[in-house]
CSV table of C-alpha atoms (C1' of nucleotides) in Angstrom, one decimal:
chain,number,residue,atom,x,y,z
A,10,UNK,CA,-57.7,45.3,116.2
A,11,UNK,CA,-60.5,43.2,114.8
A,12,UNK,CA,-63.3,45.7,115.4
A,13,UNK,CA,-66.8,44.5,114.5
A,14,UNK,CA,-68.6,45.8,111.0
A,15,UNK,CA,-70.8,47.9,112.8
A,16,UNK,CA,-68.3,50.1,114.8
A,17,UNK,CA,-66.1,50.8,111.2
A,18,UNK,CA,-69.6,51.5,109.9
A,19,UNK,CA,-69.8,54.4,112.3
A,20,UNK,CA,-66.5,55.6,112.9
A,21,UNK,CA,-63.6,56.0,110.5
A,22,UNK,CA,-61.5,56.8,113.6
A,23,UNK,CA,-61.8,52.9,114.5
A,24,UNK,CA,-61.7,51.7,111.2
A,25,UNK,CA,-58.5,53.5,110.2
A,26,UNK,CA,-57.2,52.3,113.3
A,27,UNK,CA,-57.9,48.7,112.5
A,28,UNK,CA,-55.6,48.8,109.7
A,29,UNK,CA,-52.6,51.3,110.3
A,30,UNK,CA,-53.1,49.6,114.0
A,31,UNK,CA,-51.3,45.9,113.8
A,32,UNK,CA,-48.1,46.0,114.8
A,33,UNK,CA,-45.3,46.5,112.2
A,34,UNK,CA,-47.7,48.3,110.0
A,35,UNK,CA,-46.4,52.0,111.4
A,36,UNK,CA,-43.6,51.4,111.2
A,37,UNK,CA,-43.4,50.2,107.5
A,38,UNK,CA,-45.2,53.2,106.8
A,39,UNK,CA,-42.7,55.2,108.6
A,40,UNK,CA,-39.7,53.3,106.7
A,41,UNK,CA,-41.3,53.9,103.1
A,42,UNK,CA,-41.8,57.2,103.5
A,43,UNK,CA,-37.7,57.5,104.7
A,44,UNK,CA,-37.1,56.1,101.4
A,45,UNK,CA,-37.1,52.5,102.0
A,46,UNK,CA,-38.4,50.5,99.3
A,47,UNK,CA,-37.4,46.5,99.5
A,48,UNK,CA,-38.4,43.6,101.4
A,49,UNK,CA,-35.0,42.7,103.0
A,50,UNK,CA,-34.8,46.5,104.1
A,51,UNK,CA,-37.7,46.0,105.3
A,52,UNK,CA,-36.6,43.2,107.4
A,53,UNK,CA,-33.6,44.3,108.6
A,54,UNK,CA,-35.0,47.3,109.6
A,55,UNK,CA,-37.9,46.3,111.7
A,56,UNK,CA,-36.7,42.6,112.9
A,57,UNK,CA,-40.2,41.3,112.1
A,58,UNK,CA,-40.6,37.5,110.7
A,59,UNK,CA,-41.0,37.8,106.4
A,60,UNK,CA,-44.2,35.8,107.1
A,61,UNK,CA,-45.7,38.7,109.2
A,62,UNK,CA,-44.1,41.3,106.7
A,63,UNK,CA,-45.7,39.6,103.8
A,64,UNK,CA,-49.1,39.9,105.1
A,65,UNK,CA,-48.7,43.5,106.1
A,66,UNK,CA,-46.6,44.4,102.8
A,67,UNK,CA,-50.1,42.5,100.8
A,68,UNK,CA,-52.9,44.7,103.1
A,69,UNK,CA,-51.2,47.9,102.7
A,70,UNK,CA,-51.3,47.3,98.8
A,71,UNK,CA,-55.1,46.0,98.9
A,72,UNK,CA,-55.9,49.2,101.1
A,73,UNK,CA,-54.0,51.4,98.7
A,74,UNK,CA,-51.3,52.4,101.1
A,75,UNK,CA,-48.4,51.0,99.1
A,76,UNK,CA,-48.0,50.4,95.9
A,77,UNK,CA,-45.9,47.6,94.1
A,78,UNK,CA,-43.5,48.2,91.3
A,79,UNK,CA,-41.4,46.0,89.0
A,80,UNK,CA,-38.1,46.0,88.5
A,81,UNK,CA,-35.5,43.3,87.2
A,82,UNK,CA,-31.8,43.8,88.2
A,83,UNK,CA,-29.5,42.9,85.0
A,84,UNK,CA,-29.5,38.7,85.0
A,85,UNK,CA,-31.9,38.5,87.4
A,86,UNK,CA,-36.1,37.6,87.6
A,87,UNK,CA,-38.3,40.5,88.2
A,88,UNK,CA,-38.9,42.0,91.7
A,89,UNK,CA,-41.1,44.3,93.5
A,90,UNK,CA,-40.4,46.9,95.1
A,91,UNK,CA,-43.1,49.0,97.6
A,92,UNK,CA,-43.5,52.6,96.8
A,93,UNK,CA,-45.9,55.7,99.1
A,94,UNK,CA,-49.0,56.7,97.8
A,95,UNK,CA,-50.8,59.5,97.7
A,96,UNK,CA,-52.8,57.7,100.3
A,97,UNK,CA,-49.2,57.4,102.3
A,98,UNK,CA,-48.6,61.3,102.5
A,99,UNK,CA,-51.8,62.0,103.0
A,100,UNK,CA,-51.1,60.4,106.5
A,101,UNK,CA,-48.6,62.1,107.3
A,102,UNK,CA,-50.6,64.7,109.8
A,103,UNK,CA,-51.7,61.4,111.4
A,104,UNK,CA,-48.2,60.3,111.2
A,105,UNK,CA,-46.4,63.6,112.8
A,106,UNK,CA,-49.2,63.5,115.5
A,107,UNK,CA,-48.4,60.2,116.7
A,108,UNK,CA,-44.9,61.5,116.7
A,109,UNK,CA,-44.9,64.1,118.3
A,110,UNK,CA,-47.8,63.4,120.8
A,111,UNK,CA,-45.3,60.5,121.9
A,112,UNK,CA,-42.2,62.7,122.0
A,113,UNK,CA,-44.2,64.8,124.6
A,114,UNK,CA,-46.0,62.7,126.7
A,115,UNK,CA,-44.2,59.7,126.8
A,116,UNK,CA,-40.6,60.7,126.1
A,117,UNK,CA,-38.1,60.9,129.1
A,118,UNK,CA,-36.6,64.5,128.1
A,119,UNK,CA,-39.8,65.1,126.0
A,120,UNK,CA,-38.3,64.9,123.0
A,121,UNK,CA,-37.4,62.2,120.5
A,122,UNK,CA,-35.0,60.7,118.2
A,123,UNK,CA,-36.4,62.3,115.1
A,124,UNK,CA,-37.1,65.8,113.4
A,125,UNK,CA,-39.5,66.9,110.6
A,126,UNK,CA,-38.9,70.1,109.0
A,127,UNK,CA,-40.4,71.4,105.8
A,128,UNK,CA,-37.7,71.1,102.7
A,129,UNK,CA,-38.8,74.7,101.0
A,130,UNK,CA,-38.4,76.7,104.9
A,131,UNK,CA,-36.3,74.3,106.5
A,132,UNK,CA,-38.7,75.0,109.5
A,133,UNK,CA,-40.0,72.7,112.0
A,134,UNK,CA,-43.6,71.3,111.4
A,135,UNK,CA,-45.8,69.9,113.3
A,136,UNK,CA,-49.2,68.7,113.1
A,137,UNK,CA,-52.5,71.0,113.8
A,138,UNK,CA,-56.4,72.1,113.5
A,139,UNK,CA,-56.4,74.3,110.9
A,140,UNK,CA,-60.0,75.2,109.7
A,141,UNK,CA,-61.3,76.4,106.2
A,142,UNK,CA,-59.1,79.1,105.9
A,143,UNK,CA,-55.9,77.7,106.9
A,144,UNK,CA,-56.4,79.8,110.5
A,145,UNK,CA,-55.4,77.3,113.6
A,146,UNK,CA,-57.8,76.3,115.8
A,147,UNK,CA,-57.4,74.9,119.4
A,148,UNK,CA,-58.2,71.0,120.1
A,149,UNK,CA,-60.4,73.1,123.0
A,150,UNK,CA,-62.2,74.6,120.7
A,151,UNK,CA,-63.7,71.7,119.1
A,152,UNK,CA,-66.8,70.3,118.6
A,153,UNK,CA,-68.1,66.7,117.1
A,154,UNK,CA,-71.3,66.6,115.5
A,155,UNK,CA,-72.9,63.4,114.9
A,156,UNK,CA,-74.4,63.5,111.6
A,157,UNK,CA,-77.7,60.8,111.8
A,158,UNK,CA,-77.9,59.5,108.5
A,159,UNK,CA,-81.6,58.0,107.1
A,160,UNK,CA,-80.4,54.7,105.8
A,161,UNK,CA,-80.0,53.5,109.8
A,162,UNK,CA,-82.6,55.6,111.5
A,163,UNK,CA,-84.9,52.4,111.9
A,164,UNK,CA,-82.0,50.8,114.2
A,165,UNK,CA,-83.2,52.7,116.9
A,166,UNK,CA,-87.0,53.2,117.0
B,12,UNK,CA,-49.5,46.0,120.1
B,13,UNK,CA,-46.3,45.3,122.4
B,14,UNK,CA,-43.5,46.4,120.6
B,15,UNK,CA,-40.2,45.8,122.2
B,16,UNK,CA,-38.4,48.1,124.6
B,17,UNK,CA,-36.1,49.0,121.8
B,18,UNK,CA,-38.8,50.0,119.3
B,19,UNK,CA,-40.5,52.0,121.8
B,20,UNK,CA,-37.0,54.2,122.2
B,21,UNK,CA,-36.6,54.5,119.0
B,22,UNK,CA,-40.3,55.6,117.9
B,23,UNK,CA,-42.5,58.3,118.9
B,24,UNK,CA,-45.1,56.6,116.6
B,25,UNK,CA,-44.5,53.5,117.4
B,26,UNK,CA,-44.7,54.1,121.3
B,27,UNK,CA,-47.8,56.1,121.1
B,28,UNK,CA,-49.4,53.7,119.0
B,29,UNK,CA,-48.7,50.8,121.8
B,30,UNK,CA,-50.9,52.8,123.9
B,31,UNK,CA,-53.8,54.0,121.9
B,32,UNK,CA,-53.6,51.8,119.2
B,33,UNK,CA,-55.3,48.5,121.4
B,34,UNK,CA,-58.2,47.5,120.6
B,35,UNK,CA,-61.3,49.6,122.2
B,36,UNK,CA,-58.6,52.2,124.0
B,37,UNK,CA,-59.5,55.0,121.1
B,38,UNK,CA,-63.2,54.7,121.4
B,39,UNK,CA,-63.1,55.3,125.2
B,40,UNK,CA,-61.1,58.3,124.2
B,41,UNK,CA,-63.6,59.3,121.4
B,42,UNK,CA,-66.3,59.1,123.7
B,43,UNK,CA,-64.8,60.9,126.5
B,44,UNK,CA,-64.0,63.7,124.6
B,45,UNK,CA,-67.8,63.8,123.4
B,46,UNK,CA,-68.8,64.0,127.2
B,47,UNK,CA,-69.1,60.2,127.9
B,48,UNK,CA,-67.5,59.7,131.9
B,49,UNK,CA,-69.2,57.0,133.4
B,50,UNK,CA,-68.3,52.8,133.1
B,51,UNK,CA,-71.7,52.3,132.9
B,52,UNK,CA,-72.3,54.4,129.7
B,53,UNK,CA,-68.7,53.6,128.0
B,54,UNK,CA,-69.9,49.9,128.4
B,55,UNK,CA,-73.3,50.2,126.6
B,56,UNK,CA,-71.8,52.5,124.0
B,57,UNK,CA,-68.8,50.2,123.0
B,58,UNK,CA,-70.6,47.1,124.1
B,59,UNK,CA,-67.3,45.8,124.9
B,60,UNK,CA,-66.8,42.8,128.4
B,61,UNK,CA,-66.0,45.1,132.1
B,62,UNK,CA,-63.0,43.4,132.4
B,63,UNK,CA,-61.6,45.2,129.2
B,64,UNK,CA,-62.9,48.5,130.0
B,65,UNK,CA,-61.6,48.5,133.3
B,66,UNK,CA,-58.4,47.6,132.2
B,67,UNK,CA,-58.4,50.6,129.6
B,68,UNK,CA,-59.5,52.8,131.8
B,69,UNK,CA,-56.7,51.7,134.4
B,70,UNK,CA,-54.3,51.9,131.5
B,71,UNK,CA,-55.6,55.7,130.3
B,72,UNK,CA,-55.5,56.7,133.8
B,73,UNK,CA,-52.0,55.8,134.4
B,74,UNK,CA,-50.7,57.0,131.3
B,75,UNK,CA,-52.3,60.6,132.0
B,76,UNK,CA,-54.8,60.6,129.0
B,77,UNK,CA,-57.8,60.1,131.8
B,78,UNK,CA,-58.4,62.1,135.0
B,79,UNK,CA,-60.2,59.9,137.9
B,80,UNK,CA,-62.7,62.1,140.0
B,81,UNK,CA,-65.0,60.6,142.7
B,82,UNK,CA,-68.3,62.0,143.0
B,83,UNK,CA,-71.3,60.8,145.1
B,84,UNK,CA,-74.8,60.9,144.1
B,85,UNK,CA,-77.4,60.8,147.3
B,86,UNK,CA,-77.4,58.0,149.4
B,87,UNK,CA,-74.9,56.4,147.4
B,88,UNK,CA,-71.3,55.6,147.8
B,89,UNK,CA,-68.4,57.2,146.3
B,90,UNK,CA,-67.6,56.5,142.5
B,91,UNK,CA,-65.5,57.7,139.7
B,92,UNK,CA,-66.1,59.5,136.6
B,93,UNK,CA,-63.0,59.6,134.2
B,94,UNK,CA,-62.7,62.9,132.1
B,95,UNK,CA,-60.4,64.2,129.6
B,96,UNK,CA,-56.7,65.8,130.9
B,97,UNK,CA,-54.8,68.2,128.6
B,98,UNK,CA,-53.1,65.3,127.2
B,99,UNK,CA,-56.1,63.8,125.7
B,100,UNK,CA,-57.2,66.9,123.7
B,101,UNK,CA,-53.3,67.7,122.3
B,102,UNK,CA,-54.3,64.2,121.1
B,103,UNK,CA,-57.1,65.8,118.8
B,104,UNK,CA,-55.0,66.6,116.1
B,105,UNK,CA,-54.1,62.6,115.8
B,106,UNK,CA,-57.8,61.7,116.1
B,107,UNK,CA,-59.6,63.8,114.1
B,108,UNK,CA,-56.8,63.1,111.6
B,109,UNK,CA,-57.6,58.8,111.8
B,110,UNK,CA,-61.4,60.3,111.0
B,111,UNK,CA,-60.4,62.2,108.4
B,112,UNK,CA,-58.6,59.7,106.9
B,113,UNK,CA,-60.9,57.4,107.3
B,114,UNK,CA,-63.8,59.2,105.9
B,115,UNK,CA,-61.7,60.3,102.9
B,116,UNK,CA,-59.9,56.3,101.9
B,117,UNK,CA,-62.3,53.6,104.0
B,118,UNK,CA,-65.8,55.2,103.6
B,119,UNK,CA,-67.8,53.7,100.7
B,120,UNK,CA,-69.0,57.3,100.0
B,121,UNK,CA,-65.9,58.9,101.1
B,122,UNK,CA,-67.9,60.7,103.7
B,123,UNK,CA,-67.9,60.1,107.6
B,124,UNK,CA,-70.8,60.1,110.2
B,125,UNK,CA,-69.4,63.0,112.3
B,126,UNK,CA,-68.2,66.4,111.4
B,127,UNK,CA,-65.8,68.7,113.3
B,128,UNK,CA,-66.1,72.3,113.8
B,129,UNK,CA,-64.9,75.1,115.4
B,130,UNK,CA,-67.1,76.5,118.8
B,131,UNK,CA,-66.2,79.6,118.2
B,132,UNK,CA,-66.5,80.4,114.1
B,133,UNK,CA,-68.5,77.0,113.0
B,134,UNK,CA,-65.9,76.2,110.8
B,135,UNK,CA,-65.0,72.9,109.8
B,136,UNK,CA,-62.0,71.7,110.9
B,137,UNK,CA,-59.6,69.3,109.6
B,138,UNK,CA,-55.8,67.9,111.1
B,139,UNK,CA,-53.2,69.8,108.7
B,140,UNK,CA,-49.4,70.3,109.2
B,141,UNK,CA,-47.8,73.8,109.6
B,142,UNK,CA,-44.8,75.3,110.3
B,143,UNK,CA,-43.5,77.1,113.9
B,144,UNK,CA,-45.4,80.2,111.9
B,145,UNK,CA,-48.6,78.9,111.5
B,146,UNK,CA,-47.9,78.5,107.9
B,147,UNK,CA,-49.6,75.4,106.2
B,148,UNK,CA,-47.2,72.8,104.7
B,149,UNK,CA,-47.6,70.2,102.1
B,150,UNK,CA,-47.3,66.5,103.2
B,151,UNK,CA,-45.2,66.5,100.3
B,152,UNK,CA,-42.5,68.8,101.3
B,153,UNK,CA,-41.7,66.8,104.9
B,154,UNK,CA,-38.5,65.9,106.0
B,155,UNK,CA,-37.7,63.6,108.4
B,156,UNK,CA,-34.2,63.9,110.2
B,157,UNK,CA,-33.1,61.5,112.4
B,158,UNK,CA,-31.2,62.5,115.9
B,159,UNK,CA,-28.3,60.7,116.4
B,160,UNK,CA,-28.0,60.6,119.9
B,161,UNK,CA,-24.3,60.5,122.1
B,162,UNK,CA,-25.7,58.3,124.9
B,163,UNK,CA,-26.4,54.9,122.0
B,164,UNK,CA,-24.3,55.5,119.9
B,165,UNK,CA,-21.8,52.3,121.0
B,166,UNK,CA,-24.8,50.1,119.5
B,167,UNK,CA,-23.3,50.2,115.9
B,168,UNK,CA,-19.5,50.3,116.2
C,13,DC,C1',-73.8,51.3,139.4
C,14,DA,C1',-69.1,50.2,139.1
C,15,DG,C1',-66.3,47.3,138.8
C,16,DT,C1',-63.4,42.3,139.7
C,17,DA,C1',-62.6,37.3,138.9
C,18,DT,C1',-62.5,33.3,135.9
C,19,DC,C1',-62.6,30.6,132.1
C,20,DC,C1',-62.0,29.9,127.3
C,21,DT,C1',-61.0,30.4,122.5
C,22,DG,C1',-59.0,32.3,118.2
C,23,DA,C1',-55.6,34.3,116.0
C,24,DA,C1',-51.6,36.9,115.8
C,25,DC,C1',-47.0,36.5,116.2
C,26,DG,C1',-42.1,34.5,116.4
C,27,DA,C1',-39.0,31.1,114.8
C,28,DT,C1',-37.6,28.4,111.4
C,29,DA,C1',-37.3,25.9,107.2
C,30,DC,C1',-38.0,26.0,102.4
C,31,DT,C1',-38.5,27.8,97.2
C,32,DG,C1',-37.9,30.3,92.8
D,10,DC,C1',-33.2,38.5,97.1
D,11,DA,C1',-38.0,38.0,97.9
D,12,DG,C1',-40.9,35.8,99.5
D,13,DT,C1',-44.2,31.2,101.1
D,14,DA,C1',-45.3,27.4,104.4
D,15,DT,C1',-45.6,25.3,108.8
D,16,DC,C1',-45.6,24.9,113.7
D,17,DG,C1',-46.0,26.2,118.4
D,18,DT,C1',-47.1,29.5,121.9
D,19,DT,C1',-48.9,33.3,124.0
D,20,DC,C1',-52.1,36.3,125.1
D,21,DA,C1',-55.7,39.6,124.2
D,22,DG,C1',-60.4,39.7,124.3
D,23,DG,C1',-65.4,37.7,124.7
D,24,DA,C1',-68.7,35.7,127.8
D,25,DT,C1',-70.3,35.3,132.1
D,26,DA,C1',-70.8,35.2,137.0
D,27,DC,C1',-69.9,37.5,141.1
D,28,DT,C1',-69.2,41.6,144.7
D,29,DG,C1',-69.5,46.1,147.2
DNA sequence: CAGTATCCTGAACGATACTG
DNA sequence: CAGTATCGTTCAGGATACTG
């Protein structure tokens, strides 16, 4: 994405964008959180070249989306493997969206190859507006509110 | 983005992301939902070239999340205004999740510049995932199951 | 005002070879 | 196995000029 300072200054929509938006970076994400954890998974998995997988692999630790871990198979020098955050889960309402957003709008037979269902309930789940109390709200019914904060104000006098 | 064919049949995420995941395409989607519907007023708010604009828009258009209407002020000749179709608000969920996010990992003060409420209660409102009852459900407790499906299922004999 | 056309540049990516 | 290094290409996007 490359967006300029000033538009992830003023919108964490763009600047979380920027970096869950490269390509391959999804669909690490999606992989770790199925379990994956190593870097020829990885790559066989997604069919990416190592050079691009490094560089993701090393932004999503920086940004705290991955974390690295040691481990040393017996007779052999140490290795890392790349574990989900709390970060991670925390995207999975982002995550599902996507998902399922694409299973419905873009989807031939409007709906797709994969199912998410809560372990406890065994129920589907899918992603929503809740508000304070946990009550669902309708997209509809939203409003966004700008909030002006004073550090900026003089930009536009 | 541009994720092969295969990817995009494979993955929701990964084929929704192709399309709002380019670079100014979720801004123009931001905006519109905020009330933002003519070129002129997209361009000086992104402050992005016409050429790009216009081909987001084109791109929005065709893939449903943007609704061309003429209109003709006095004397003038016909133009377009581009407004927000049913698809783009099922795609609040996904955006206001990116904000929150955002806000919550990216933002120095782990605060964002717009809030999200509810019209009709003033609630805030945040992206959550729930269950076909409503019922909220930890990120923690997903599962995700994928579909094998009859039709591919030649590709790994 | 609402776009289209053109030119140009950076950098992201793929392919491939190499290393500990 | 887990990466790093290098090279070449492509292409998206910025700047700008032009049109109805």
């Amino acid at each position: 994405m490359n967006i300029t300072a000033s538009d992830l200054r003023h919108c964490s929509i763009a600047a979380t964008l920027s970096l869950i938006g490269e390509k391959w970076t999804i669909l690490i994400l999606r992989d770790v959180l199925q379990g994956v954890t190593r870097f020829d998974d990885f790559l066989r998995r997604l069919e990416c070249s190592p050079a691009v997988l490094s560089a993701r692999l090393k932004t999503l630790t920086e940004a705290g989306l991955l974390r690295k871990v040691g481990y040393r198979e017996p007779g052999e020098r140490e290795r890392f493997e790349y574990r989900p955050t709390r970060a991670t889960v925390e995207l999975l309402p982002v995550l599902i969206g996507l998902m399922q957003w694409g299973d419905c709008h873009m989807a031939p037979d409007g709906e797709g190859p994969v199912q998410v269902r809560s372990r406890a309930s065994g129920k589907l789940v899918r992603a929503a507006l809740v508000d304070e109390g946990g009550a669902l709200v309708s997209p509809r019914d939203m409003q966004m509110i700008p909030m002006r904060r004073p550090e900026q104000e003089s930009e536009d006098a």
